[in-house]
PDB file of C-alpha atoms and ligand atoms in Angstrom:
ATOM      1  CA  MET A   1     -48.837  15.218 -51.505  1.00 60.00           C
ATOM      2  CA  SER A   2     -52.115  14.346 -53.054  1.00 80.00           C
ATOM      3  CA  GLU A   3     -55.464  14.435 -50.840  1.00 90.00           C
ATOM      4  CA  PRO A   4     -55.517  10.694 -49.075  1.00 96.00           C
ATOM      5  CA  LEU A   5     -57.621   8.214 -50.135  1.00 98.00           C
ATOM      6  CA  LEU A   6     -59.544   7.764 -46.861  1.00 98.00           C
ATOM      7  CA  GLU A   7     -59.488  10.363 -44.850  1.00 98.00           C
ATOM      8  CA  ILE A   8     -61.536  10.476 -41.260  1.00 98.00           C
ATOM      9  CA  THR A   9     -62.216  13.331 -38.800  1.00 98.00           C
ATOM     10  CA  GLY A  10     -63.146  13.718 -35.009  1.00 98.00           C
ATOM     11  CA  LEU A  11     -64.918  10.465 -36.075  1.00 98.00           C
ATOM     12  CA  GLN A  12     -68.170   9.162 -32.921  1.00 97.00           C
ATOM     13  CA  SER A  13     -70.192   6.593 -33.566  1.00 97.00           C
ATOM     14  CA  GLY A  14     -71.859   3.785 -32.005  1.00 97.00           C
ATOM     15  CA  TYR A  15     -75.475   1.928 -31.575  1.00 96.00           C
ATOM     16  CA  GLY A  16     -78.257   3.678 -30.432  1.00 91.00           C
ATOM     17  CA  ASP A  17     -77.228   5.502 -26.873  1.00 91.00           C
ATOM     18  CA  VAL A  18     -73.772   3.726 -27.068  1.00 95.00           C
ATOM     19  CA  GLN A  19     -70.897   5.590 -28.215  1.00 97.00           C
ATOM     20  CA  VAL A  20     -68.449   3.431 -29.321  1.00 97.00           C
ATOM     21  CA  LEU A  21     -65.882   5.192 -31.001  1.00 98.00           C
ATOM     22  CA  TRP A  22     -64.187   8.413 -29.765  1.00 97.00           C
ATOM     23  CA  ASP A  23     -62.403  11.637 -31.758  1.00 97.00           C
ATOM     24  CA  ILE A  24     -60.992   8.630 -34.556  1.00 98.00           C
ATOM     25  CA  SER A  25     -59.282  10.249 -37.043  1.00 98.00           C
ATOM     26  CA  LEU A  26     -57.025   7.725 -39.156  1.00 97.00           C
ATOM     27  CA  VAL A  27     -56.120   8.488 -43.035  1.00 97.00           C
ATOM     28  CA  VAL A  28     -55.675   5.508 -45.759  1.00 98.00           C
ATOM     29  CA  GLU A  29     -52.987   7.110 -48.490  1.00 97.00           C
ATOM     30  CA  GLU A  30     -54.207   5.348 -51.977  1.00 97.00           C
ATOM     31  CA  GLY A  31     -52.188   2.132 -52.645  1.00 97.00           C
ATOM     32  CA  GLU A  32     -51.170   1.195 -49.419  1.00 97.00           C
ATOM     33  CA  LEU A  33     -52.071  -1.425 -46.909  1.00 98.00           C
ATOM     34  CA  ALA A  34     -52.988  -0.165 -43.291  1.00 98.00           C
ATOM     35  CA  CYS A  35     -54.360  -2.282 -40.475  1.00 98.00           C
ATOM     36  CA  ILE A  36     -55.923  -1.421 -37.600  1.00 97.00           C
ATOM     37  CA  VAL A  37     -55.254  -3.423 -34.370  1.00 96.00           C
ATOM     38  CA  GLY A  38     -56.616  -3.572 -30.978  1.00 94.00           C
ATOM     39  CA  SER A  39     -58.348  -6.130 -28.488  1.00 89.00           C
ATOM     40  CA  ASN A  40     -61.622  -7.341 -28.691  1.00 88.00           C
ATOM     41  CA  GLY A  41     -64.711  -5.160 -28.676  1.00 91.00           C
ATOM     42  CA  ALA A  42     -62.164  -2.276 -28.913  1.00 94.00           C
ATOM     43  CA  GLY A  43     -64.268  -0.996 -31.385  1.00 96.00           C
ATOM     44  CA  LYS A  44     -62.766  -2.062 -34.842  1.00 96.00           C
ATOM     45  CA  THR A  45     -65.577  -3.802 -36.278  1.00 95.00           C
ATOM     46  CA  THR A  46     -67.496  -0.744 -34.957  1.00 97.00           C
ATOM     47  CA  LEU A  47     -65.083   1.260 -37.221  1.00 97.00           C
ATOM     48  CA  LEU A  48     -65.452  -0.572 -40.391  1.00 97.00           C
ATOM     49  CA  ARG A  49     -69.208  -0.634 -40.320  1.00 96.00           C
ATOM     50  CA  THR A  50     -69.317   2.741 -39.804  1.00 97.00           C
ATOM     51  CA  ILE A  51     -67.053   3.694 -43.080  1.00 98.00           C
ATOM     52  CA  SER A  52     -69.093   1.285 -45.154  1.00 96.00           C
ATOM     53  CA  GLY A  53     -72.411   2.981 -43.999  1.00 97.00           C
ATOM     54  CA  LEU A  54     -74.306  -0.058 -42.266  1.00 95.00           C
ATOM     55  CA  ILE A  55     -73.695   2.663 -38.890  1.00 96.00           C
ATOM     56  CA  LYS A  56     -74.371   6.078 -39.491  1.00 96.00           C
ATOM     57  CA  PRO A  57     -71.535   8.270 -37.416  1.00 97.00           C
ATOM     58  CA  ILE A  58     -72.758  10.979 -34.376  1.00 96.00           C
ATOM     59  CA  SER A  59     -70.118  12.925 -36.059  1.00 97.00           C
ATOM     60  CA  GLY A  60     -66.926  13.440 -37.670  1.00 97.00           C
ATOM     61  CA  GLY A  61     -66.083  13.026 -41.450  1.00 96.00           C
ATOM     62  CA  VAL A  62     -65.005   9.872 -43.855  1.00 98.00           C
ATOM     63  CA  LYS A  63     -63.870  11.410 -46.343  1.00 98.00           C
ATOM     64  CA  PHE A  64     -63.326   9.285 -49.827  1.00 98.00           C
ATOM     65  CA  ALA A  65     -61.681  10.059 -52.493  1.00 96.00           C
ATOM     66  CA  GLY A  66     -62.470  13.812 -51.447  1.00 95.00           C
ATOM     67  CA  LYS A  67     -65.869  13.462 -50.922  1.00 96.00           C
ATOM     68  CA  GLU A  68     -67.909  13.433 -48.066  1.00 96.00           C
ATOM     69  CA  ILE A  69     -69.661   9.804 -47.109  1.00 97.00           C
ATOM     70  CA  GLY A  70     -70.007   9.755 -43.386  1.00 95.00           C
ATOM     71  CA  GLY A  71     -73.839   8.970 -43.207  1.00 91.00           C
ATOM     72  CA  LEU A  72     -74.337   7.516 -46.807  1.00 96.00           C
ATOM     73  CA  SER A  73     -76.017   4.182 -46.978  1.00 96.00           C
ATOM     74  CA  ALA A  74     -74.150   0.943 -47.358  1.00 95.00           C
ATOM     75  CA  ASP A  75     -74.872   0.453 -50.776  1.00 93.00           C
ATOM     76  CA  ALA A  76     -74.186   4.111 -51.482  1.00 96.00           C
ATOM     77  CA  VAL A  77     -70.189   3.793 -50.130  1.00 96.00           C
ATOM     78  CA  LEU A  78     -70.518   1.018 -52.193  1.00 94.00           C
ATOM     79  CA  ALA A  79     -70.966   2.602 -55.437  1.00 93.00           C
ATOM     80  CA  GLN A  80     -68.305   4.734 -54.700  1.00 95.00           C
ATOM     81  CA  GLY A  81     -65.332   1.845 -54.284  1.00 96.00           C
ATOM     82  CA  VAL A  82     -65.351   0.840 -50.986  1.00 97.00           C
ATOM     83  CA  VAL A  83     -65.764  -2.963 -50.425  1.00 96.00           C
ATOM     84  CA  HIS A  84     -66.652  -4.397 -46.304  1.00 94.00           C
ATOM     85  CA  VAL A  85     -65.378  -8.517 -45.812  1.00 93.00           C
ATOM     86  CA  PRO A  86     -67.009  -8.983 -42.665  1.00 89.00           C
ATOM     87  CA  GLU A  87     -66.170 -11.393 -39.488  1.00 85.00           C
ATOM     88  CA  GLY A  88     -67.341 -14.177 -40.708  1.00 77.00           C
ATOM     89  CA  ARG A  89     -67.466 -14.244 -44.526  1.00 73.00           C
ATOM     90  CA  ARG A  90     -70.893 -13.865 -44.706  1.00 84.00           C
ATOM     91  CA  LEU A  91     -71.059 -16.118 -48.176  1.00 89.00           C
ATOM     92  CA  PHE A  92     -74.843 -16.693 -49.375  1.00 87.00           C
ATOM     93  CA  LYS A  93     -75.807 -19.704 -48.564  1.00 89.00           C
ATOM     94  CA  GLY A  94     -77.482 -22.705 -51.637  1.00 91.00           C
ATOM     95  CA  LEU A  95     -74.893 -20.709 -53.743  1.00 93.00           C
ATOM     96  CA  SER A  96     -71.830 -21.682 -55.980  1.00 95.00           C
ATOM     97  CA  VAL A  97     -68.456 -20.196 -55.138  1.00 96.00           C
ATOM     98  CA  ARG A  98     -69.010 -18.912 -58.682  1.00 96.00           C
ATOM     99  CA  ASP A  99     -72.078 -17.510 -57.866  1.00 95.00           C
ATOM    100  CA  ASN A 100     -70.863 -15.658 -55.205  1.00 95.00           C
ATOM    101  CA  LEU A 101     -68.338 -14.376 -56.700  1.00 96.00           C
ATOM    102  CA  LEU A 102     -70.135 -12.618 -59.591  1.00 95.00           C
ATOM    103  CA  LEU A 103     -72.897 -11.287 -57.000  1.00 93.00           C
ATOM    104  CA  GLY A 104     -69.543  -9.135 -55.601  1.00 92.00           C
ATOM    105  CA  ALA A 105     -69.634  -7.660 -59.679  1.00 93.00           C
ATOM    106  CA  TYR A 106     -73.678  -7.287 -59.747  1.00 88.00           C
ATOM    107  CA  LEU A 107     -73.096  -3.639 -60.003  1.00 86.00           C
ATOM    108  CA  ARG A 108     -70.728  -3.851 -62.906  1.00 87.00           C
ATOM    109  CA  ARG A 109     -71.773  -3.560 -66.589  1.00 89.00           C
ATOM    110  CA  ASP A 110     -68.168  -4.120 -68.456  1.00 93.00           C
ATOM    111  CA  ARG A 111     -68.032  -7.613 -68.823  1.00 91.00           C
ATOM    112  CA  ASP A 112     -64.256  -8.413 -70.459  1.00 94.00           C
ATOM    113  CA  GLY A 113     -63.429  -6.957 -66.907  1.00 94.00           C
ATOM    114  CA  ILE A 114     -65.586  -8.671 -64.652  1.00 96.00           C
ATOM    115  CA  GLN A 115     -63.997 -11.908 -66.773  1.00 96.00           C
ATOM    116  CA  ARG A 116     -60.504 -11.081 -66.229  1.00 96.00           C
ATOM    117  CA  ASP A 117     -61.070 -10.279 -62.315  1.00 96.00           C
ATOM    118  CA  LEU A 118     -62.949 -13.742 -62.331  1.00 96.00           C
ATOM    119  CA  ASP A 119     -59.290 -15.406 -63.857  1.00 97.00           C
ATOM    120  CA  PHE A 120     -57.245 -12.533 -60.974  1.00 97.00           C
ATOM    121  CA  VAL A 121     -58.961 -13.921 -58.148  1.00 97.00           C
ATOM    122  CA  PHE A 122     -58.372 -17.868 -59.949  1.00 97.00           C
ATOM    123  CA  ASP A 123     -55.003 -17.471 -60.001  1.00 97.00           C
ATOM    124  CA  LEU A 124     -54.512 -15.945 -56.595  1.00 96.00           C
ATOM    125  CA  PHE A 125     -56.799 -19.011 -55.113  1.00 96.00           C
ATOM    126  CA  PRO A 126     -56.425 -21.576 -57.634  1.00 97.00           C
ATOM    127  CA  ILE A 127     -58.652 -23.597 -54.872  1.00 96.00           C
ATOM    128  CA  LEU A 128     -61.966 -21.051 -55.644  1.00 97.00           C
ATOM    129  CA  LYS A 129     -61.312 -22.163 -59.920  1.00 97.00           C
ATOM    130  CA  GLU A 130     -61.292 -25.978 -58.503  1.00 96.00           C
ATOM    131  CA  ARG A 131     -64.570 -25.656 -56.862  1.00 95.00           C
ATOM    132  CA  GLN A 132     -66.703 -22.850 -58.468  1.00 95.00           C
ATOM    133  CA  SER A 133     -69.778 -25.094 -58.718  1.00 95.00           C
ATOM    134  CA  GLN A 134     -69.585 -26.221 -54.699  1.00 94.00           C
ATOM    135  CA  ASP A 135     -72.136 -24.311 -52.387  1.00 95.00           C
ATOM    136  CA  ALA A 136     -69.634 -22.161 -51.021  1.00 94.00           C
ATOM    137  CA  THR A 137     -70.938 -22.191 -47.026  1.00 93.00           C
ATOM    138  CA  THR A 138     -69.322 -25.260 -47.458  1.00 94.00           C
ATOM    139  CA  MET A 139     -65.894 -24.693 -47.788  1.00 93.00           C
ATOM    140  CA  SER A 140     -63.574 -24.876 -45.434  1.00 91.00           C
ATOM    141  CA  GLY A 141     -63.566 -21.902 -42.830  1.00 91.00           C
ATOM    142  CA  GLY A 142     -60.260 -20.701 -44.977  1.00 92.00           C
ATOM    143  CA  GLU A 143     -61.403 -21.418 -48.077  1.00 94.00           C
ATOM    144  CA  GLN A 144     -64.490 -19.580 -46.948  1.00 94.00           C
ATOM    145  CA  GLN A 145     -62.207 -16.719 -46.366  1.00 93.00           C
ATOM    146  CA  MET A 146     -60.586 -16.645 -49.553  1.00 95.00           C
ATOM    147  CA  CYS A 147     -64.008 -16.419 -51.508  1.00 96.00           C
ATOM    148  CA  ALA A 148     -65.245 -13.552 -49.227  1.00 95.00           C
ATOM    149  CA  ILE A 149     -61.803 -11.742 -50.240  1.00 96.00           C
ATOM    150  CA  ALA A 150     -62.409 -12.388 -53.907  1.00 96.00           C
ATOM    151  CA  ARG A 151     -66.218 -11.771 -54.216  1.00 96.00           C
ATOM    152  CA  GLY A 152     -64.757  -8.160 -52.396  1.00 95.00           C
ATOM    153  CA  ILE A 153     -61.882  -7.775 -55.290  1.00 96.00           C
ATOM    154  CA  MET A 154     -64.503  -8.928 -57.730  1.00 96.00           C
ATOM    155  CA  SER A 155     -66.514  -5.188 -57.361  1.00 95.00           C
ATOM    156  CA  ARG A 156     -63.591  -4.100 -58.294  1.00 95.00           C
ATOM    157  CA  PRO A 157     -63.563  -1.577 -55.254  1.00 96.00           C
ATOM    158  CA  ARG A 158     -60.988   1.328 -55.087  1.00 97.00           C
ATOM    159  CA  LEU A 159     -61.092   0.481 -51.011  1.00 98.00           C
ATOM    160  CA  LEU A 160     -60.453  -3.350 -49.960  1.00 98.00           C
ATOM    161  CA  MET A 161     -61.613  -3.334 -46.043  1.00 98.00           C
ATOM    162  CA  ILE A 162     -60.919  -7.167 -44.296  1.00 96.00           C
ATOM    163  CA  ASP A 163     -62.078  -7.351 -40.200  1.00 95.00           C
ATOM    164  CA  GLU A 164     -60.369  -9.831 -39.025  1.00 92.00           C
ATOM    165  CA  LEU A 165     -58.724 -12.333 -41.952  1.00 91.00           C
ATOM    166  CA  SER A 166     -57.037 -14.311 -39.204  1.00 90.00           C
ATOM    167  CA  LEU A 167     -60.240 -15.261 -37.024  1.00 87.00           C
ATOM    168  CA  GLY A 168     -60.078 -19.070 -35.997  1.00 87.00           C
ATOM    169  CA  LEU A 169     -57.382 -19.896 -39.034  1.00 90.00           C
ATOM    170  CA  ALA A 170     -54.274 -22.091 -38.880  1.00 90.00           C
ATOM    171  CA  PRO A 171     -50.727 -19.840 -39.022  1.00 92.00           C
ATOM    172  CA  ARG A 172     -50.560 -21.888 -42.322  1.00 92.00           C
ATOM    173  CA  LEU A 173     -53.590 -20.356 -43.994  1.00 92.00           C
ATOM    174  CA  VAL A 174     -52.796 -17.201 -42.050  1.00 94.00           C
ATOM    175  CA  GLU A 175     -49.258 -17.254 -44.274  1.00 94.00           C
ATOM    176  CA  ARG A 176     -50.674 -18.166 -48.010  1.00 94.00           C
ATOM    177  CA  LEU A 177     -53.976 -15.645 -47.495  1.00 95.00           C
ATOM    178  CA  SER A 178     -51.200 -12.463 -45.770  1.00 96.00           C
ATOM    179  CA  GLU A 179     -49.102 -13.405 -49.559  1.00 96.00           C
ATOM    180  CA  ALA A 180     -52.128 -13.416 -51.235  1.00 96.00           C
ATOM    181  CA  LEU A 181     -53.517  -9.803 -49.181  1.00 97.00           C
ATOM    182  CA  LEU A 182     -50.065  -8.638 -50.293  1.00 97.00           C
ATOM    183  CA  GLU A 183     -50.275  -9.409 -54.101  1.00 96.00           C
ATOM    184  CA  ILE A 184     -53.607  -7.863 -53.913  1.00 97.00           C
ATOM    185  CA  ASN A 185     -51.897  -5.296 -52.710  1.00 97.00           C
ATOM    186  CA  ARG A 186     -49.036  -4.881 -55.241  1.00 97.00           C
ATOM    187  CA  THR A 187     -51.849  -4.628 -58.576  1.00 95.00           C
ATOM    188  CA  GLY A 188     -52.473  -1.151 -56.953  1.00 96.00           C
ATOM    189  CA  LEU A 189     -55.270  -1.432 -54.685  1.00 97.00           C
ATOM    190  CA  THR A 190     -55.611   0.161 -51.589  1.00 98.00           C
ATOM    191  CA  ILE A 191     -56.391  -2.223 -48.465  1.00 98.00           C
ATOM    192  CA  LEU A 192     -56.954  -1.647 -45.034  1.00 98.00           C
ATOM    193  CA  LEU A 193     -56.910  -4.288 -42.536  1.00 98.00           C
ATOM    194  CA  VAL A 194     -58.867  -4.759 -39.213  1.00 96.00           C
ATOM    195  CA  GLU A 195     -57.083  -7.561 -37.316  1.00 94.00           C
ATOM    196  CA  GLN A 196     -56.722  -9.088 -33.312  1.00 92.00           C
ATOM    197  CA  ASP A 197     -53.729 -10.588 -34.062  1.00 92.00           C
ATOM    198  CA  VAL A 198     -51.126  -7.558 -34.063  1.00 94.00           C
ATOM    199  CA  MET A 199     -48.018 -10.367 -35.520  1.00 93.00           C
ATOM    200  CA  THR A 200     -50.313 -11.074 -38.601  1.00 93.00           C
ATOM    201  CA  ALA A 201     -50.901  -7.799 -39.711  1.00 96.00           C
ATOM    202  CA  PHE A 202     -48.044  -6.387 -38.856  1.00 96.00           C
ATOM    203  CA  GLU A 203     -45.983  -8.128 -40.926  1.00 95.00           C
ATOM    204  CA  VAL A 204     -48.240  -7.615 -44.016  1.00 96.00           C
ATOM    205  CA  ALA A 205     -49.260  -3.325 -43.226  1.00 97.00           C
ATOM    206  CA  ARG A 206     -46.896  -0.932 -43.435  1.00 96.00           C
ATOM    207  CA  HIS A 207     -49.316   1.159 -41.376  1.00 97.00           C
ATOM    208  CA  ALA A 208     -51.345   0.646 -38.477  1.00 97.00           C
ATOM    209  CA  TYR A 209     -53.394   2.673 -36.305  1.00 97.00           C
ATOM    210  CA  VAL A 210     -53.798   1.031 -32.550  1.00 97.00           C
ATOM    211  CA  ILE A 211     -57.186   1.243 -31.007  1.00 97.00           C
ATOM    212  CA  GLU A 212     -57.805   0.901 -27.619  1.00 95.00           C
ATOM    213  CA  ILE A 213     -61.782   1.403 -25.835  1.00 95.00           C
ATOM    214  CA  GLY A 214     -62.943   3.526 -28.644  1.00 97.00           C
ATOM    215  CA  ARG A 215     -60.352   5.980 -29.694  1.00 97.00           C
ATOM    216  CA  ILE A 216     -56.585   5.834 -31.484  1.00 97.00           C
ATOM    217  CA  ALA A 217     -54.163   5.165 -28.903  1.00 95.00           C
ATOM    218  CA  MET A 218     -51.090   4.647 -31.441  1.00 95.00           C
ATOM    219  CA  ALA A 219     -51.027   5.555 -34.407  1.00 97.00           C
ATOM    220  CA  GLY A 220     -47.759   5.085 -37.131  1.00 97.00           C
ATOM    221  CA  THR A 221     -45.492   3.110 -39.423  1.00 97.00           C
ATOM    222  CA  THR A 222     -45.294  -1.299 -38.278  1.00 97.00           C
ATOM    223  CA  GLU A 223     -41.627  -0.912 -38.347  1.00 96.00           C
ATOM    224  CA  LYS A 224     -41.836   1.212 -35.465  1.00 96.00           C
ATOM    225  CA  LEU A 225     -45.140   0.148 -33.253  1.00 95.00           C
ATOM    226  CA  GLY A 226     -43.402  -3.076 -33.373  1.00 94.00           C
ATOM    227  CA  ASP A 227     -40.109  -2.646 -31.708  1.00 93.00           C
ATOM    228  CA  ASP A 228     -42.613  -0.550 -29.206  1.00 92.00           C
ATOM    229  CA  PRO A 229     -42.230  -2.160 -26.030  1.00 91.00           C
ATOM    230  CA  ARG A 230     -45.928  -1.083 -24.792  1.00 91.00           C
ATOM    231  CA  ILE A 231     -46.562  -2.777 -28.304  1.00 91.00           C
ATOM    232  CA  ARG A 232     -44.717  -6.309 -27.648  1.00 92.00           C
ATOM    233  CA  GLU A 233     -46.324  -6.108 -24.619  1.00 88.00           C
ATOM    234  CA  ALA A 234     -49.340  -5.617 -24.515  1.00 88.00           C
ATOM    235  CA  TYR A 235     -50.243  -7.596 -27.769  1.00 87.00           C
ATOM    236  CA  MET A 236     -47.281  -9.771 -29.110  1.00 85.00           C
ATOM    237  CA  GLY A 237     -46.454 -11.336 -25.532  1.00 81.00           C
ATOM    238  CA  LEU A 238     -43.218 -10.783 -25.992  1.00 71.00           C
TER     239      LEU A 238
HETATM  240  P1  LIG B   1     -64.062  -8.524 -31.959  1.00 72.01           P
HETATM  241  O1  LIG B   1     -62.569  -8.410 -32.244  1.00 72.01           O
HETATM  242  O2  LIG B   1     -64.056  -8.993 -31.058  1.00 72.01           O
HETATM  243  O3  LIG B   1     -65.403  -8.200 -32.746  1.00 72.01           O
HETATM  244  P2  LIG B   1     -64.334  -4.908 -32.273  1.00 72.01           P
HETATM  245  O4  LIG B   1     -63.084  -4.753 -31.479  1.00 72.01           O
HETATM  246  O5  LIG B   1     -64.568  -5.354 -33.522  1.00 72.01           O
HETATM  247  O6  LIG B   1     -64.327  -6.096 -31.126  1.00 72.01           O
HETATM  248  P3  LIG B   1     -66.341  -3.946 -31.882  1.00 72.01           P
HETATM  249  O7  LIG B   1     -67.438  -4.895 -32.330  1.00 72.01           O
HETATM  250  O8  LIG B   1     -66.485  -2.925 -32.801  1.00 72.01           O
HETATM  251  O9  LIG B   1     -65.500  -4.697 -30.868  1.00 72.01           O
HETATM  252  O10 LIG B   1     -67.157  -3.907 -30.434  1.00 72.01           O
HETATM  253  C1  LIG B   1     -67.664  -2.973 -29.846  1.00 72.01           C
HETATM  254  C2  LIG B   1     -68.151  -2.441 -28.866  1.00 72.01           C
HETATM  255  O11 LIG B   1     -69.186  -2.072 -29.465  1.00 72.01           O
HETATM  256  C3  LIG B   1     -68.565  -3.951 -27.879  1.00 72.01           C
HETATM  257  O12 LIG B   1     -68.035  -3.088 -26.589  1.00 72.01           O
HETATM  258  C4  LIG B   1     -69.636  -4.311 -28.410  1.00 72.01           C
HETATM  259  O13 LIG B   1     -70.156  -4.832 -26.995  1.00 72.01           O
HETATM  260  C5  LIG B   1     -70.744  -2.908 -28.835  1.00 72.01           C
HETATM  261  N1  LIG B   1     -71.398  -3.557 -29.605  1.00 72.01           N
HETATM  262  C6  LIG B   1     -70.503  -4.027 -30.767  1.00 72.01           C
HETATM  263  N2  LIG B   1     -72.247  -4.757 -31.952  1.00 72.01           N
HETATM  264  C7  LIG B   1     -72.878  -3.839 -30.718  1.00 72.01           C
HETATM  265  C8  LIG B   1     -74.660  -3.468 -31.619  1.00 72.01           C
HETATM  266  N3  LIG B   1     -75.420  -3.974 -32.362  1.00 72.01           N
HETATM  267  N4  LIG B   1     -75.310  -3.200 -30.068  1.00 72.01           N
HETATM  268  C9  LIG B   1     -75.091  -2.287 -28.994  1.00 72.01           C
HETATM  269  N5  LIG B   1     -73.493  -2.511 -28.630  1.00 72.01           N
HETATM  270  C10 LIG B   1     -72.896  -3.532 -29.859  1.00 72.01           C
END
């Protein structure tokens, strides 16, 4: 079998003296849609921030496409093709939707490719095309989430990491965004989704890792984990 796109081994990470992640190991294969789920404060965001270079790991390995990226700067990790769509969307205030999207492509020089990807995200989320001149931060929460994901795609990543797709959004919008993720994944782009809403995550992802208090508590296919009584009781309210 070929090498995984992302391979994390024995990762310890945190903030200063506060260790949050303990011995995290996981793999994401090229082309798959995987998820990391867990309750509030379990360490999901800290894990994404460590992968994307915003936090330096204490120890352990983060290998991407066969190369060690643990400890590289956020810019260097982005240049390797890893994009992090942060919780809260973080769009640039005062900039239009179109400019926010183009900022996602700031490292690229392939004009034709940029235009093709812009057409792709406008097809995926037609509302962004309609609102392309509007200040991105004045849009609704769901539209901002679309814009943040589209901005991620504009950098033409090899791995798209999304922190909390569904946070604060109405069920109908979450469904729309879930469909979009599947569509993006069908183009061959690997996606790692972090979600508190386990039902939503399991509907789109094939593999899942469950984080509890900074450690991987369970891992497997979402089909199997979705039938596990512990998961159903603790995370799905079933
Ligand atoms: P949520 O879904 O609520 O964001 P999470 O699983 O993403 O939860 P993290 O945000 O990674 O969890 O937080 C994990 C732990 O790290 C928490 O105990 C949190 O208080 C702590 N933490 C987060 N950010 C910092 C920081 N900047 N400095 C110190 N501790 C932090």
